[in-house]
Amino acid sequence: DAGVIQSPRHEVTEMGQEVTLRCKPISGHDYLFWYRQTMMRGLELLIYFNNNVPIDDSGMPEDRFSAKMPNASFSTLKIQPSEPRDSAVYFCASSFRASNQPQHFGDGTRLSIL
Amino acid sequence: QKEVEQDPGPLSVPEGAIVSLNCTYSNSAFQYFMWYRQYSRKGPELLMYTYSSGNKEDGRFTAQVDKSSKYISLFIRDSQPSDSATYLCAMSKAAGNKLTFGGGTRVLVKP
């Protein structure tokens, strides 16, 4: 089975630009998570969805960040406008709660804001 | 104080040695405990997944959970250079729920 697929793998853009990160969860999984990883703060949860509905967005740093899950196969994380301090690796993960299975991660998007 | 504490290392061991990793946590509500391995420029890969206290063994890996001490461990026997990576502990209050991660321990296994 295909794992969690994220795109793009790398993104370099200038401050102020809009950035959109994409995620395709594992087929059949009903939970989707967005994390951010930095050297200083480690892995932090930004937001998670259950059956396409946002459940907890308390980790979203500012209004500049938004996430959507229009269907069970796709989610986006958008930053507008982007700032240099948003530079990090962003991970998407998915899980299937009904079977008590843990989260499986994609390989991340490495974002650099110049 | 962070909810989950993990020594950042690096931990350097010779090939064939036992690698011992651990995390402490403060929130007694955590019920599910995981260890992930992360290679450079890759996503975390699940190694071990346990519920509540006890031991679990899978090949060269053994995970231990002591909820009374709020302490979890991962042991890697017969370590290989390919085990060189960052190891992250993670825990959650419910299955499928959001994870709280330790900062990760970097491990280097020298041939």
Coordinates of C-alpha atoms in Angstrom, one line a residue:
Chain A
D1 CA 0.0 0.0 0.0
A2 CA 1.1 3.5 -0.7
G3 CA 2.1 5.6 2.3
V4 CA 1.3 9.2 3.1
I5 CA 2.2 11.3 0.1
Q6 CA 3.3 14.9 0.5
S7 CA 4.1 17.5 -2.2
P8 CA 6.2 19.4 -2.9
R9 CA 9.2 17.8 -1.2
H10 CA 11.0 21.1 -1.2
E11 CA 9.8 24.6 -1.5
V12 CA 11.8 27.8 -1.6
T13 CA 10.0 31.1 -1.8
E14 CA 10.3 34.7 -0.8
M15 CA 8.8 36.3 2.2
G16 CA 5.2 37.5 1.6
Q17 CA 4.4 34.8 -0.9
E18 CA 1.6 32.3 -0.5
V19 CA 2.7 28.7 0.2
T20 CA 0.5 25.6 -0.2
L21 CA 1.5 22.2 1.0
R22 CA -0.4 19.1 0.0
C23 CA -1.0 15.7 1.6
K24 CA -2.7 12.5 0.4
P25 CA -3.3 10.2 3.4
I26 CA -3.3 6.5 3.4
S27 CA -6.5 5.1 1.8
G28 CA -9.1 4.3 4.5
H29 CA -7.5 6.4 7.2
D30 CA -10.0 8.6 9.0
Y31 CA -7.6 10.9 10.9
L32 CA -5.1 13.3 9.3
F33 CA -2.5 15.4 11.2
W34 CA -0.3 18.3 10.2
Y35 CA 3.0 18.7 12.2
R36 CA 5.9 21.1 11.9
Q37 CA 9.5 20.2 12.8
T38 CA 12.2 22.6 13.7
M39 CA 15.6 22.2 15.5
M40 CA 14.5 24.5 18.3
R41 CA 11.0 23.1 19.0
G42 CA 11.1 19.6 17.6
L43 CA 7.8 18.1 16.2
E44 CA 4.7 20.1 17.0
L45 CA 1.1 19.3 16.1
L46 CA -0.5 22.1 14.1
I47 CA -4.0 20.7 13.4
Y48 CA -5.8 17.4 13.0
F49 CA -8.9 16.3 11.2
N50 CA -11.3 13.4 11.7
N51 CA -13.5 12.4 8.8
N52 CA -12.5 15.6 7.0
V53 CA -13.6 17.8 10.0
P54 CA -11.0 19.9 11.9
I55 CA -11.0 18.7 15.5
D56 CA -8.1 20.7 17.1
D57 CA -6.4 23.6 15.5
S58 CA -4.9 25.0 18.7
G59 CA -1.4 24.4 17.4
M60 CA -1.8 26.7 14.4
P61 CA 0.6 29.5 15.1
E62 CA -1.3 32.4 13.6
D63 CA -4.1 33.4 11.3
R64 CA -1.6 33.3 8.5
F65 CA -1.9 29.5 8.6
S66 CA -5.0 27.7 7.4
A67 CA -5.7 24.0 6.6
K68 CA -8.5 22.3 4.7
M69 CA -9.6 18.8 4.0
P70 CA -12.1 18.9 1.2
N71 CA -12.3 15.1 0.9
A72 CA -10.9 11.9 2.5
S73 CA -8.0 11.8 0.0
F74 CA -6.6 15.3 0.2
S75 CA -5.6 18.0 2.6
T76 CA -3.8 21.3 2.2
L77 CA -1.9 23.5 4.6
K78 CA -1.6 27.1 3.4
I79 CA 0.6 30.0 4.7
Q80 CA -0.3 33.5 3.6
P81 CA 1.7 35.6 3.8
S82 CA 4.8 33.6 4.5
E83 CA 7.6 34.7 6.8
P84 CA 11.2 33.5 7.3
R85 CA 10.3 32.1 10.7
D86 CA 7.9 29.7 9.0
S87 CA 10.9 27.9 7.5
A88 CA 10.7 24.3 8.8
V89 CA 9.8 20.7 7.7
Y90 CA 6.1 20.2 7.6
F91 CA 4.8 16.6 8.0
C92 CA 1.5 15.1 7.3
A93 CA 0.4 11.9 9.1
S94 CA -2.7 9.7 9.0
S95 CA -4.2 7.0 11.2
F96 CA -7.2 4.7 11.5
R97 CA -8.6 5.0 14.9
A98 CA -11.1 2.3 14.8
S99 CA -8.4 -0.3 14.8
N100 CA -6.3 1.6 17.4
Q101 CA -3.5 2.0 14.8
P102 CA -0.8 4.6 15.3
Q103 CA 0.0 7.5 13.0
H104 CA 2.0 7.0 9.8
F105 CA 4.0 9.9 8.5
G106 CA 4.9 11.2 5.0
D107 CA 8.4 12.3 4.2
G108 CA 7.6 15.9 4.7
T109 CA 7.9 19.2 2.8
R110 CA 11.1 21.2 3.5
L111 CA 10.1 24.8 3.4
S112 CA 12.5 27.7 3.2
I113 CA 11.2 31.3 3.2
L114 CA 13.9 33.8 2.1
Chain B
Q1 CA 8.9 22.2 31.5
K2 CA 8.1 20.1 28.5
E3 CA 5.5 17.4 28.8
V4 CA 7.9 14.8 27.3
E5 CA 11.7 15.0 28.0
Q6 CA 14.3 13.1 26.0
D7 CA 18.0 13.4 26.1
P8 CA 19.1 14.8 22.7
G9 CA 22.4 12.9 22.6
P10 CA 24.3 12.2 20.5
L11 CA 24.7 8.6 21.7
S12 CA 27.6 6.9 20.1
V13 CA 28.0 3.1 20.4
P14 CA 30.1 0.4 18.7
E15 CA 28.4 -2.0 16.3
G16 CA 26.9 -4.9 18.2
A17 CA 26.3 -3.0 21.4
I18 CA 23.0 -2.5 23.1
V19 CA 21.4 0.9 22.6
S20 CA 19.4 2.2 25.5
L21 CA 17.0 5.1 25.0
N22 CA 14.5 6.6 27.3
C23 CA 11.9 9.3 27.9
T24 CA 10.2 10.8 30.9
Y25 CA 6.8 12.4 30.9
S26 CA 4.7 14.4 33.2
N27 CA 1.1 13.9 32.1
S28 CA -0.4 10.7 33.7
A29 CA -3.2 10.8 31.1
F30 CA -0.9 9.4 28.4
Q31 CA -2.0 5.8 27.6
Y32 CA -0.4 5.0 24.2
F33 CA 3.4 5.1 23.8
M34 CA 5.4 4.9 20.6
W35 CA 8.9 5.0 19.3
Y36 CA 9.7 6.4 15.9
R37 CA 12.9 6.3 14.0
Q38 CA 13.8 9.2 11.7
Y39 CA 16.5 9.2 9.1
S40 CA 17.9 12.4 7.8
R41 CA 15.4 14.1 5.4
K42 CA 12.8 11.4 5.9
G43 CA 9.6 11.2 7.9
P44 CA 9.3 9.5 11.3
E45 CA 8.9 5.7 10.9
L46 CA 7.0 3.8 13.5
L47 CA 9.1 1.2 15.4
M48 CA 7.1 0.2 18.4
Y49 CA 3.6 0.9 19.7
T50 CA 2.5 -0.1 23.2
Y51 CA -0.6 0.5 25.3
S52 CA -0.2 1.1 29.1
S53 CA 2.5 -0.4 31.1
G54 CA 4.6 -3.5 30.2
N55 CA 7.1 -4.8 27.8
K56 CA 6.9 -5.5 24.1
E57 CA 9.5 -7.1 21.9
D58 CA 9.9 -7.1 18.1
G59 CA 13.0 -8.6 16.7
R60 CA 16.0 -6.6 18.0
F61 CA 13.8 -4.0 19.6
T62 CA 12.3 -4.0 23.1
A63 CA 10.0 -1.3 24.4
Q64 CA 9.2 -0.9 28.1
V65 CA 6.6 1.4 29.7
D66 CA 6.5 2.1 33.4
K67 CA 3.5 4.3 34.0
S68 CA 4.1 4.5 37.8
S69 CA 7.4 6.2 37.1
K70 CA 6.2 8.0 34.0
Y71 CA 9.2 6.5 32.2
I72 CA 9.5 4.7 28.8
S73 CA 12.5 2.9 27.3
L74 CA 13.6 1.5 24.0
F75 CA 16.4 -1.1 23.7
I76 CA 18.1 -2.0 20.5
R77 CA 20.1 -5.2 20.6
D78 CA 23.0 -6.1 18.3
S79 CA 23.1 -2.6 16.9
Q80 CA 24.0 -2.0 13.3
P81 CA 25.3 1.0 11.5
S82 CA 21.9 1.2 9.7
D83 CA 20.4 1.9 13.1
S84 CA 22.1 5.3 13.1
A85 CA 19.2 7.8 13.1
T86 CA 17.2 10.0 15.5
Y87 CA 14.8 8.2 17.7
L88 CA 11.7 10.0 18.9
C89 CA 9.4 8.9 21.6
A90 CA 5.8 9.9 21.3
M91 CA 2.6 9.4 23.4
S92 CA -1.1 10.1 23.3
K93 CA -4.1 10.1 25.6
A94 CA -6.2 8.0 23.2
A95 CA -5.7 5.8 20.2
G96 CA -5.4 7.9 17.0
N97 CA -5.2 11.0 19.0
K98 CA -2.7 13.8 18.7
L99 CA 0.9 12.8 19.6
T100 CA 3.2 14.6 21.9
F101 CA 6.8 14.0 21.0
G102 CA 10.1 14.1 22.8
G103 CA 12.8 16.1 21.2
G104 CA 14.6 13.0 19.8
T105 CA 17.9 11.3 20.6
R106 CA 20.5 11.1 17.8
V107 CA 22.2 7.7 17.8
L108 CA 25.4 6.8 15.9
V109 CA 26.4 3.2 15.6
K110 CA 30.1 3.0 14.6
P111 CA 31.3 0.0 12.5

